[in-house]
CSV table of C-alpha atoms and ligand atoms in Angstrom, one decimal:
chain,number,residue,atom,x,y,z
A,287,MET,CA,-16.8,-32.6,2.8
A,288,LYS,CA,-13.8,-31.9,0.6
A,289,ILE,CA,-15.3,-28.6,-0.5
A,290,PHE,CA,-15.6,-27.3,3.1
A,291,GLU,CA,-12.0,-28.2,3.6
A,292,TYR,CA,-11.0,-26.2,0.6
A,293,LEU,CA,-13.2,-23.3,1.6
A,294,PHE,CA,-11.6,-23.3,5.0
A,295,MET,CA,-8.1,-23.4,3.5
A,296,PHE,CA,-9.0,-20.5,1.2
A,297,LEU,CA,-10.8,-18.3,3.6
A,298,VAL,CA,-9.3,-18.9,7.0
A,299,PHE,CA,-6.0,-20.8,7.1
A,300,PRO,CA,-3.7,-20.4,5.3
A,301,GLY,CA,-5.7,-18.3,3.0
A,302,PHE,CA,-7.5,-15.0,3.4
A,303,ILE,CA,-7.7,-14.3,7.2
A,304,PHE,CA,-4.2,-15.7,8.0
A,305,SER,CA,-2.3,-14.1,5.2
A,306,SER,CA,-4.0,-10.8,5.4
A,307,THR,CA,-3.3,-10.6,9.2
A,308,ILE,CA,0.4,-11.4,8.6
A,309,GLY,CA,0.4,-9.0,5.7
A,310,LEU,CA,-1.0,-6.1,7.7
A,311,LEU,CA,1.5,-6.8,10.5
A,312,ALA,CA,4.2,-6.7,7.8
A,313,GLY,CA,2.8,-3.4,6.6
A,314,TRP,CA,3.2,-2.1,10.1
A,315,VAL,CA,6.8,-3.3,10.2
A,316,ASP,CA,7.3,-1.4,7.0
A,317,ARG,CA,5.7,1.8,8.4
A,318,LYS,CA,7.5,1.6,11.8
A,319,LEU,CA,10.9,0.9,10.2
A,320,THR,CA,10.4,3.8,7.8
A,321,ALA,CA,9.5,6.0,10.7
A,322,ARG,CA,12.6,4.9,12.6
A,323,VAL,CA,14.8,5.5,9.6
A,324,GLN,CA,13.4,9.0,9.5
A,325,TRP,CA,13.9,9.4,13.2
A,326,ARG,CA,10.2,9.4,14.0
A,327,VAL,CA,8.2,7.3,16.4
A,328,GLY,CA,5.8,5.7,14.0
A,329,PRO,CA,2.3,4.3,14.3
A,330,PRO,CA,1.2,1.7,16.9
A,331,TRP,CA,1.1,-2.0,15.8
A,332,TYR,CA,-2.7,-2.1,15.2
A,333,GLN,CA,-2.6,1.0,12.8
A,334,ASN,CA,-3.0,-0.9,9.6
A,335,PHE,CA,-5.9,-3.0,11.0
A,336,VAL,CA,-7.7,0.1,12.0
A,337,ASP,CA,-7.2,1.7,8.6
A,338,VAL,CA,-8.5,-1.3,6.7
A,339,ILE,CA,-11.5,-1.8,9.0
A,340,LYS,CA,-12.3,1.9,8.8
A,341,LEU,CA,-12.3,1.7,5.0
A,342,LEU,CA,-14.1,-1.6,4.8
A,343,PHE,CA,-17.0,-0.9,7.2
A,344,TYR,CA,-17.4,2.7,8.1
A,345,LYS,CA,-16.7,4.7,5.0
A,346,GLU,CA,-18.9,5.5,2.0
A,347,THR,CA,-17.9,4.0,-1.3
A,348,LEU,CA,-18.1,6.5,-4.1
A,349,ILE,CA,-18.6,5.4,-7.7
A,350,PRO,CA,-17.8,8.0,-10.3
A,351,VAL,CA,-20.6,8.7,-12.9
A,352,ASN,CA,-20.3,7.0,-16.3
A,353,VAL,CA,-17.8,4.3,-15.1
A,354,SER,CA,-18.4,0.6,-15.8
A,355,LYS,CA,-19.5,-0.6,-12.4
A,356,PRO,CA,-18.6,-4.3,-12.8
A,357,ILE,CA,-15.0,-3.5,-13.8
A,358,PHE,CA,-14.5,-0.6,-11.4
A,359,LEU,CA,-15.8,-2.6,-8.4
A,360,GLY,CA,-14.8,-6.1,-9.6
A,361,MET,CA,-11.1,-5.4,-10.1
A,362,PRO,CA,-10.3,-5.0,-6.4
A,363,LEU,CA,-12.0,-8.3,-5.7
A,364,LEU,CA,-10.1,-10.0,-8.5
A,365,SER,CA,-6.8,-8.7,-7.1
A,366,LEU,CA,-7.6,-9.9,-3.6
A,367,ALA,CA,-8.8,-13.3,-4.9
A,368,SER,CA,-5.7,-14.0,-6.9
A,369,ALA,CA,-3.3,-12.9,-4.1
A,370,THR,CA,-5.2,-15.1,-1.7
A,371,ILE,CA,-5.0,-18.1,-4.0
A,372,VAL,CA,-1.3,-17.7,-4.3
A,373,SER,CA,-0.8,-17.6,-0.6
A,374,THR,CA,-3.0,-20.7,-0.2
A,375,ILE,CA,-1.2,-22.7,-2.8
A,376,LEU,CA,2.3,-21.8,-1.5
A,377,LEU,CA,1.6,-22.5,2.1
A,378,VAL,CA,-0.4,-25.7,1.5
A,379,ILE,CA,2.4,-27.0,-0.8
A,380,SER,CA,5.1,-26.2,1.7
A,381,ARG,CA,3.3,-28.3,4.3
A,382,PHE,CA,2.5,-31.2,1.9
A,383,PRO,CA,5.0,-31.0,-1.0
A,384,GLN,CA,3.1,-33.6,-3.0
A,385,ALA,CA,-0.1,-31.7,-2.9
A,386,GLY,CA,0.7,-29.6,-6.0
A,387,PHE,CA,0.1,-30.3,-9.6
A,388,LEU,CA,2.4,-30.2,-12.6
A,389,GLY,CA,3.2,-26.6,-13.5
A,390,ASP,CA,1.9,-25.0,-10.3
A,391,LEU,CA,4.9,-22.7,-10.3
A,392,ILE,CA,3.8,-21.3,-13.6
A,393,VAL,CA,0.3,-20.8,-12.2
A,394,VAL,CA,1.8,-18.9,-9.2
A,395,ILE,CA,3.7,-16.6,-11.5
A,396,TYR,CA,0.6,-15.9,-13.6
A,397,LEU,CA,-1.5,-15.2,-10.5
A,398,LEU,CA,1.1,-12.9,-9.1
A,399,MET,CA,0.7,-10.8,-12.2
A,400,ILE,CA,-3.0,-10.4,-11.8
A,401,PRO,CA,-3.1,-7.8,-9.0
A,402,ALA,CA,-1.1,-5.4,-11.1
A,403,ILE,CA,-3.4,-6.0,-14.1
A,404,ALA,CA,-6.5,-5.6,-12.0
A,405,LEU,CA,-5.2,-2.3,-10.7
A,406,MET,CA,-4.5,-1.2,-14.2
A,407,LEU,CA,-7.9,-2.1,-15.5
A,408,GLY,CA,-9.7,-0.5,-12.5
A,409,ALA,CA,-7.7,2.7,-13.0
A,410,PHE,CA,-8.5,2.9,-16.7
A,411,ALA,CA,-12.2,2.2,-15.9
A,412,SER,CA,-12.3,5.1,-13.5
A,413,GLU,CA,-11.8,7.6,-16.4
A,414,ASN,CA,-9.6,9.9,-14.3
A,415,PRO,CA,-6.6,11.3,-16.4
A,416,LEU,CA,-4.3,10.9,-13.4
A,417,ALA,CA,-5.4,7.3,-12.9
A,418,SER,CA,-4.8,6.6,-16.5
A,419,LEU,CA,-1.3,8.0,-16.3
A,420,GLY,CA,-0.6,5.9,-13.2
A,421,ALA,CA,-2.0,2.8,-15.0
A,422,SER,CA,0.1,3.4,-18.1
A,423,ARG,CA,3.1,3.6,-15.9
A,424,GLU,CA,2.1,0.5,-14.1
A,425,MET,CA,1.9,-1.3,-17.5
A,426,LYS,CA,5.3,-0.2,-18.6
A,427,LEU,CA,6.8,-1.1,-15.2
A,428,MET,CA,5.2,-4.5,-15.4
A,429,LEU,CA,6.6,-5.2,-18.9
A,430,ALA,CA,10.0,-4.1,-17.5
A,431,TYR,CA,10.2,-6.3,-14.4
A,432,GLU,CA,8.4,-9.5,-15.6
A,433,LEU,CA,11.2,-10.4,-17.9
A,434,PRO,CA,14.0,-10.6,-15.3
A,435,PHE,CA,11.6,-12.0,-12.8
A,436,ILE,CA,10.7,-15.0,-14.9
A,437,ILE,CA,14.4,-15.6,-15.9
A,438,SER,CA,15.4,-15.5,-12.2
A,439,VAL,CA,12.7,-18.0,-11.4
A,440,LEU,CA,14.3,-20.3,-14.0
A,441,VAL,CA,17.4,-20.7,-11.8
A,442,PRO,CA,15.8,-22.8,-9.1
A,443,VAL,CA,13.9,-24.7,-11.8
A,444,ILE,CA,17.1,-25.5,-13.7
A,445,LYS,CA,19.0,-26.4,-10.5
A,446,CYS,CA,16.3,-28.8,-9.3
A,447,GLY,CA,16.5,-30.8,-12.5
A,448,TYR,CA,13.9,-28.8,-14.5
A,449,ALA,CA,11.2,-29.2,-11.9
A,450,ILE,CA,8.2,-26.9,-12.5
A,451,LYS,CA,6.4,-28.1,-9.4
A,452,VAL,CA,6.8,-26.0,-6.3
A,453,GLY,CA,6.7,-29.3,-4.3
A,454,ASP,CA,9.6,-30.8,-6.3
A,455,ILE,CA,11.7,-27.7,-5.7
A,456,ILE,CA,11.2,-27.9,-2.0
A,457,THR,CA,11.9,-31.7,-1.8
A,458,TYR,CA,15.1,-31.3,-4.0
A,459,GLN,CA,16.4,-28.5,-1.7
A,460,SER,CA,15.8,-30.6,1.4
A,461,LEU,CA,17.9,-33.3,-0.1
A,462,HIS,CA,20.6,-31.4,-1.9
A,463,GLY,CA,21.0,-28.1,0.0
A,464,HIS,CA,19.5,-24.7,-0.7
A,465,ILE,CA,19.7,-22.9,-4.0
A,466,ILE,CA,21.1,-19.8,-2.4
A,467,ALA,CA,24.3,-21.6,-1.6
A,468,GLY,CA,25.5,-21.5,-5.2
A,469,ALA,CA,26.7,-18.5,-7.2
A,470,SER,CA,23.8,-18.5,-9.5
A,471,GLY,CA,21.4,-18.6,-6.6
A,472,VAL,CA,22.9,-15.5,-5.0
A,473,ILE,CA,22.8,-13.6,-8.3
A,474,SER,CA,19.2,-14.5,-9.1
A,475,PHE,CA,18.2,-13.9,-5.5
A,476,ILE,CA,19.3,-10.3,-5.9
A,477,VAL,CA,17.5,-9.9,-9.2
A,478,MET,CA,14.4,-11.3,-7.7
A,479,LEU,CA,14.6,-8.9,-4.7
A,480,LEU,CA,14.7,-6.0,-7.1
A,481,CYS,CA,11.7,-7.3,-9.1
A,482,VAL,CA,9.8,-7.9,-5.9
A,483,GLN,CA,10.5,-4.3,-5.0
A,484,ALA,CA,8.9,-3.2,-8.2
A,485,LYS,CA,6.0,-5.7,-7.9
A,486,LEU,CA,5.1,-4.3,-4.5
A,487,GLY,CA,5.3,-0.8,-5.9
A,488,PHE,CA,7.8,0.5,-3.4
A,489,ALA,CA,10.3,3.3,-4.0
A,490,PRO,CA,12.4,3.6,-6.1
A,491,PHE,CA,9.8,2.0,-8.4
A,492,ASP,CA,6.7,3.6,-7.0
A,493,MET,CA,5.9,5.8,-10.0
A,494,PRO,CA,2.5,4.3,-10.7
A,495,GLU,CA,1.3,5.9,-7.4
A,496,ALA,CA,3.7,8.8,-7.2
A,497,GLU,CA,2.1,11.0,-4.5
A,498,THR,CA,3.9,14.1,-5.4
A,499,GLU,CA,3.2,14.1,-9.1
A,500,ILE,CA,0.0,12.3,-9.9
A,501,MET,CA,-1.6,12.2,-6.4
A,502,ALA,CA,-2.5,8.6,-5.7
A,503,GLY,CA,-2.1,7.5,-9.3
A,504,SER,CA,-4.1,4.4,-10.1
A,505,TYR,CA,-5.9,4.5,-6.8
A,506,ILE,CA,-7.1,8.1,-7.1
A,507,GLU,CA,-10.8,7.4,-7.7
A,508,TYR,CA,-11.1,4.5,-5.3
A,509,SER,CA,-12.7,5.1,-1.9
A,510,GLY,CA,-14.2,3.1,0.9
A,511,LYS,CA,-14.6,-0.6,0.5
A,512,ALA,CA,-12.9,-0.8,-2.9
A,513,LEU,CA,-9.8,1.0,-1.6
A,514,GLY,CA,-9.9,-1.2,1.5
A,515,VAL,CA,-9.9,-4.4,-0.6
A,516,PHE,CA,-7.0,-3.1,-2.7
A,517,LYS,CA,-5.1,-2.4,0.5
A,518,LEU,CA,-5.8,-5.9,1.7
A,519,SER,CA,-4.5,-7.4,-1.5
A,520,LYS,CA,-1.4,-5.3,-1.3
A,521,ALA,CA,-0.9,-6.5,2.3
A,522,ILE,CA,-1.2,-10.1,1.2
A,523,LEU,CA,1.3,-9.6,-1.6
A,524,LEU,CA,3.7,-8.2,1.0
A,525,PHE,CA,3.4,-11.5,2.8
A,526,VAL,CA,3.4,-13.8,-0.3
A,527,LEU,CA,6.3,-12.5,-2.3
A,528,PRO,CA,8.9,-12.9,0.4
A,529,VAL,CA,7.4,-16.3,1.1
A,530,LEU,CA,7.9,-17.3,-2.6
A,531,MET,CA,11.5,-16.2,-2.3
A,532,ILE,CA,12.0,-18.3,0.8
A,533,ILE,CA,10.5,-21.3,-0.9
A,534,LEU,CA,12.5,-20.9,-4.1
A,535,TYR,CA,15.9,-20.1,-2.4
A,536,PHE,CA,15.8,-21.2,1.2
A,537,GLY,CA,14.1,-24.6,0.9
A,538,GLY,CA,10.5,-23.7,1.8
A,539,ILE,CA,8.6,-23.0,5.0
A,540,GLY,CA,9.4,-25.6,7.7
A,541,PHE,CA,6.9,-26.5,10.4
A,542,ASP,CA,9.2,-27.8,13.1
A,543,VAL,CA,10.4,-25.2,15.6
A,544,GLU,CA,13.9,-24.7,14.4
A,545,THR,CA,13.2,-24.2,10.7
A,546,PHE,CA,10.1,-22.1,11.6
A,547,ILE,CA,12.3,-19.7,13.6
A,548,LYS,CA,14.7,-19.6,10.7
A,549,ASN,CA,11.9,-18.9,8.3
A,550,VAL,CA,10.5,-16.1,10.4
A,551,ALA,CA,14.0,-14.6,10.6
A,552,GLY,CA,14.5,-15.0,6.9
A,553,TYR,CA,11.1,-13.4,6.2
A,554,LEU,CA,11.9,-10.4,8.5
A,555,ALA,CA,15.4,-10.0,6.8
A,556,ILE,CA,13.9,-9.9,3.3
A,557,LEU,CA,11.2,-7.5,4.5
A,558,ALA,CA,13.8,-5.3,6.2
A,559,ALA,CA,15.9,-5.3,3.0
A,560,ILE,CA,12.9,-4.2,1.0
A,561,VAL,CA,12.1,-1.4,3.4
A,562,VAL,CA,15.7,-0.2,3.6
A,563,ILE,CA,15.9,-0.1,-0.2
A,564,LYS,CA,12.6,1.8,-0.3
A,565,ASN,CA,13.8,4.4,2.2
A,566,THR,CA,17.3,5.0,0.8
A,567,ASN,CA,16.4,5.5,-2.8
A,568,PRO,CA,14.6,8.3,-4.6
A,569,ARG,CA,11.9,7.6,-7.2
A,570,VAL,CA,13.3,7.0,-10.7
A,571,ARG,CA,11.6,8.0,-13.9
A,572,ILE,CA,9.7,5.3,-15.8
A,573,ASP,CA,12.1,5.2,-18.7
A,574,GLN,CA,15.0,4.8,-16.3
A,575,ALA,CA,13.2,1.9,-14.6
A,576,VAL,CA,12.6,0.2,-17.9
A,577,ARG,CA,16.2,0.7,-19.0
A,578,PHE,CA,17.4,-0.6,-15.6
A,579,PHE,CA,15.3,-3.7,-15.7
A,580,TRP,CA,15.9,-4.6,-19.4
A,581,GLY,CA,19.6,-3.7,-19.2
A,582,PRO,CA,21.7,-4.7,-16.2
A,583,VAL,CA,19.1,-6.6,-14.3
A,584,THR,CA,18.1,-8.9,-17.2
A,585,ALA,CA,21.8,-9.4,-18.0
A,586,LEU,CA,22.4,-10.5,-14.4
A,587,ALA,CA,19.4,-12.8,-14.6
A,588,ILE,CA,20.7,-14.4,-17.8
A,589,ILE,CA,24.2,-14.8,-16.4
A,590,SER,CA,22.7,-16.6,-13.3
A,591,ALA,CA,20.6,-18.8,-15.5
A,592,VAL,CA,23.6,-19.8,-17.6
A,593,LEU,CA,25.6,-20.4,-14.4
A,594,ALA,CA,22.8,-22.6,-13.2
A,595,TYR,CA,22.8,-24.5,-16.4
A,596,PHE,CA,26.5,-25.3,-15.9
A,597,GLY,CA,25.8,-26.3,-12.4
A,598,TYR,CA,27.3,-23.5,-10.3
B,215,MET,CA,-17.2,4.9,23.2
B,216,GLY,CA,-18.2,2.4,20.6
B,217,LEU,CA,-16.0,0.5,18.2
B,218,LYS,CA,-17.0,2.8,15.3
B,219,GLU,CA,-15.8,5.9,17.1
B,220,LYS,CA,-12.7,4.2,18.3
B,221,ILE,CA,-11.8,3.2,14.7
B,222,LEU,CA,-12.7,6.6,13.2
B,223,THR,CA,-10.6,8.5,15.7
B,224,LYS,CA,-7.6,6.2,15.5
B,225,SER,CA,-7.2,6.6,11.8
B,226,LEU,CA,-7.5,10.0,10.1
B,227,TYR,CA,-6.5,10.5,6.5
B,228,VAL,CA,-6.2,14.2,5.8
B,229,PHE,CA,-6.5,15.9,2.5
B,230,HIS,CA,-4.9,19.3,2.2
B,231,LEU,CA,-6.8,21.9,0.4
B,232,SER,CA,-5.2,25.3,-0.1
B,233,SER,CA,-7.5,28.0,-1.3
B,234,GLY,CA,-5.2,31.0,-1.6
B,235,SER,CA,-3.1,30.9,1.5
B,236,CYS,CA,0.1,32.8,1.9
B,237,ASN,CA,1.9,29.4,1.9
B,238,ASN,CA,2.9,29.7,5.5
B,239,CYS,CA,0.1,27.6,6.8
B,240,ASP,CA,1.0,24.9,4.2
B,241,ILE,CA,4.6,24.8,5.4
B,242,GLU,CA,3.3,24.5,8.9
B,243,ILE,CA,1.2,21.4,8.0
B,244,LEU,CA,4.4,19.7,6.8
B,245,ASP,CA,6.0,20.6,10.1
B,246,CYS,CA,3.4,18.4,11.9
B,247,LEU,CA,4.8,15.4,10.0
B,248,THR,CA,8.4,16.0,10.9
B,249,PRO,CA,10.2,13.9,13.5
B,250,ARG,CA,9.6,16.4,16.3
B,251,TYR,CA,5.8,16.2,16.2
B,252,ASP,CA,5.2,13.1,14.0
B,253,LEU,CA,1.4,13.0,13.7
B,254,GLU,CA,1.7,9.5,12.1
B,255,ARG,CA,1.9,8.1,15.6
B,256,PHE,CA,-1.8,9.0,16.0
B,257,GLY,CA,-2.7,7.4,12.7
B,258,ILE,CA,-2.9,10.8,10.9
B,259,VAL,CA,-1.5,10.7,7.3
B,260,LEU,CA,-1.7,13.1,4.4
B,261,VAL,CA,-3.3,11.5,1.4
B,262,GLY,CA,-3.1,12.6,-2.3
B,263,SER,CA,-6.7,12.0,-3.3
B,264,VAL,CA,-9.8,13.5,-1.6
B,265,LYS,CA,-11.6,10.2,-2.1
B,266,HIS,CA,-9.4,8.6,0.4
B,267,ALA,CA,-9.8,11.4,3.0
B,268,ASP,CA,-11.5,11.5,6.3
B,269,ALA,CA,-10.8,15.1,6.9
B,270,LEU,CA,-10.6,18.1,4.6
B,271,LEU,CA,-7.9,20.5,5.8
B,272,CYS,CA,-8.6,24.0,4.4
B,273,THR,CA,-6.0,26.7,4.5
B,274,GLY,CA,-6.2,30.1,3.0
B,275,SER,CA,-8.6,32.9,2.5
B,276,THR,CA,-11.2,31.1,0.3
B,277,ASN,CA,-10.9,33.4,-2.7
B,278,ARG,CA,-13.8,33.7,-5.2
B,279,LEU,CA,-12.3,31.3,-7.7
B,280,CYS,CA,-11.9,28.6,-5.1
B,281,VAL,CA,-15.5,28.7,-3.7
B,282,PRO,CA,-17.1,26.3,-6.3
B,283,ARG,CA,-14.1,24.0,-6.0
B,284,ILE,CA,-14.3,23.8,-2.3
B,285,LYS,CA,-17.9,22.8,-2.5
B,286,LYS,CA,-17.1,20.2,-5.1
B,287,LEU,CA,-14.3,18.7,-3.1
B,288,TYR,CA,-16.5,18.6,0.0
B,289,GLU,CA,-19.1,16.6,-1.9
B,290,MET,CA,-16.4,14.3,-3.3
B,291,MET,CA,-15.1,13.4,0.2
B,292,PRO,CA,-16.6,10.1,1.4
B,293,LYS,CA,-18.7,10.5,4.5
B,294,PRO,CA,-18.3,10.5,7.5
B,295,GLY,CA,-15.8,13.2,7.0
B,296,PHE,CA,-14.7,16.3,8.9
B,297,VAL,CA,-13.8,19.8,7.8
B,298,ILE,CA,-10.9,21.6,9.5
B,299,ALA,CA,-10.5,25.3,9.1
B,300,TRP,CA,-6.8,26.0,9.5
B,301,GLY,CA,-5.3,29.3,10.5
B,302,ALA,CA,-6.7,32.8,10.8
B,303,CYS,CA,-7.5,32.8,7.1
B,304,GLY,CA,-9.2,29.5,7.0
B,305,SER,CA,-11.4,30.4,10.0
B,306,SER,CA,-12.3,34.0,9.1
B,307,ARG,CA,-10.3,35.2,6.1
B,308,GLY,CA,-7.8,36.8,8.5
B,309,VAL,CA,-6.0,39.8,7.2
B,310,PHE,CA,-7.5,39.4,3.8
B,311,LYS,CA,-11.0,40.0,5.1
B,312,ASP,CA,-11.6,43.2,3.1
B,313,SER,CA,-9.8,42.2,0.0
B,314,TYR,CA,-11.5,42.4,-3.4
B,315,ASN,CA,-11.1,38.7,-4.2
B,316,THR,CA,-12.1,37.0,-1.0
B,317,GLY,CA,-15.7,35.7,-1.2
B,318,SER,CA,-17.2,34.5,2.0
B,319,PRO,CA,-15.6,32.8,5.0
B,320,LEU,CA,-15.2,29.0,4.9
B,321,ASP,CA,-18.0,28.2,7.3
B,322,GLU,CA,-20.5,29.9,5.1
B,323,ILE,CA,-19.6,27.6,2.2
B,324,ILE,CA,-19.3,24.2,3.9
B,325,PRO,CA,-20.0,23.1,7.4
B,326,VAL,CA,-16.8,23.3,9.5
B,327,ASP,CA,-16.1,20.9,12.4
B,328,LEU,CA,-13.0,22.4,13.9
B,329,TYR,CA,-11.2,25.8,13.9
B,330,ILE,CA,-7.5,25.9,14.6
B,331,PRO,CA,-6.5,29.5,15.2
B,332,GLY,CA,-3.1,31.1,14.6
B,333,CYS,CA,-1.3,32.8,11.8
B,334,PRO,CA,0.1,30.2,11.2
B,335,PRO,CA,-1.0,27.8,13.9
B,336,LYS,CA,1.8,26.1,15.8
B,337,PRO,CA,2.0,22.3,15.6
B,338,GLU,CA,1.1,22.2,19.3
B,339,ALA,CA,-2.1,24.0,18.5
B,340,VAL,CA,-2.8,21.4,15.8
B,341,ILE,CA,-2.4,18.5,18.3
B,342,ALA,CA,-4.7,20.3,20.8
B,343,GLY,CA,-7.2,20.9,18.0
B,344,VAL,CA,-7.2,17.3,16.9
B,345,LYS,CA,-7.8,16.3,20.5
B,346,LYS,CA,-10.9,18.6,20.5
B,347,LEU,CA,-12.1,17.0,17.3
B,348,LEU,CA,-11.8,13.5,18.7
B,349,ASP,CA,-13.7,14.6,21.9
B,350,LYS,CA,-16.4,16.0,19.6
B,351,VAL,CA,-16.7,12.7,17.7
B,352,ASN,CA,-17.2,10.9,21.1
B,353,ALA,CA,-19.7,13.5,22.3
B,354,VAL,CA,-21.8,12.9,19.2
B,355,LYS,CA,-22.0,9.3,20.2
B,356,LYS,CA,-23.2,10.0,23.7
B,357,LYS,CA,-26.1,12.2,22.6
C,251,SF4,S1,-3.4,32.3,8.5
C,251,SF4,FE1,-1.6,33.6,8.3
C,251,SF4,S2,0.0,32.2,7.8
C,251,SF4,FE2,-2.0,31.2,7.3
C,251,SF4,S3,-2.4,31.6,5.2
C,251,SF4,FE3,-3.4,33.2,6.4
C,251,SF4,S4,-1.9,34.9,6.5
C,251,SF4,FE4,-0.8,33.0,5.9
């Protein structure tokens, strides 16, 4: 019966259905806020659901000639599956901190990389020159932001006594106060916010899918179901990445009323910060992004790790 | 109206195809997305790739070089998809009717679902036109 329990966790709650619903709602918050910033009205709340259902059920899926079908169609599924696993792991562990295994934080970091890699492989498989251009930008961007991202994850790890279990980090914070309270916490939180911005592919780091230069970039050959699945996995990432930040810096998701309200407020605040950054910054060139992430951002991350080592 | 029609009419991704317009129509399309008209509130967005599109928005006088490309793009659009002929040029070649380089009007090349007249059409005309298109989708269902 264990297997049914796991399947339920993965597919319904807190896995696929739950996290994609929240993710699509968060996507609406993004679109609505963007519209309000631009002094428009914006779409109704169900818009993203309608878009995804339309793509998944009512549109034709075109497959270009000569592409490798398993890669072209498998990559969206791989991306969706890894995003879903991350959300399942994180939410289950914040409910039962002892449910994790040694090194699950590392697994989470790896799994969070997979959607970008899947998108890249799918784009290369589609044999479209613009898609290849988008994918090569995606690759460079990934090399750029992974380094500061991993260093900034080190800060909670160091502060919690070298714990690489998500559960230990949560337990430590409930006993000794939140990571964000220290100087190192604040600095690495800012670093991680920037990396999350790039991981989500939002402006100013949206050059892999720059609409004005390379059309839809990596997504250009995708249509119908495959595109819908990619959109879903993006929506889940929009839910999961802020949740990871809440777990690492604000002591995890609480399930009593007071912490739950605090968590929702924290989530909305992080989301709003991301959307405002997205709307107030123009797209940078890829070389500028790499220089930005490997220069000042990595320096900040290292400073915060050193501060954490000395206990600040 | 069934669920399918509801979904298809609530979310319309538009691909903009310019086949030799005087650029005025293209500017007018952007007007529809500005704060004053804001077509995104009806779920209408411009997309960059024709493979994401639900509607092909054709402006311009369909000159000879563009004809094969229009056909190709129409075939690349995932079905069900609509074709919108935008402006006097898109509907009937407009003032360029007797020019040496205009081939045939758009509706002799690909099937057109909606004509939006004007030179260029006003955004209000666009909203009225989209309303007609949605009615047409629902009428197909009733038949
Ligand atoms: S319809 Fe008028 S405005 Fe539009 S492309 Fe033709 S001439 Fe230009």
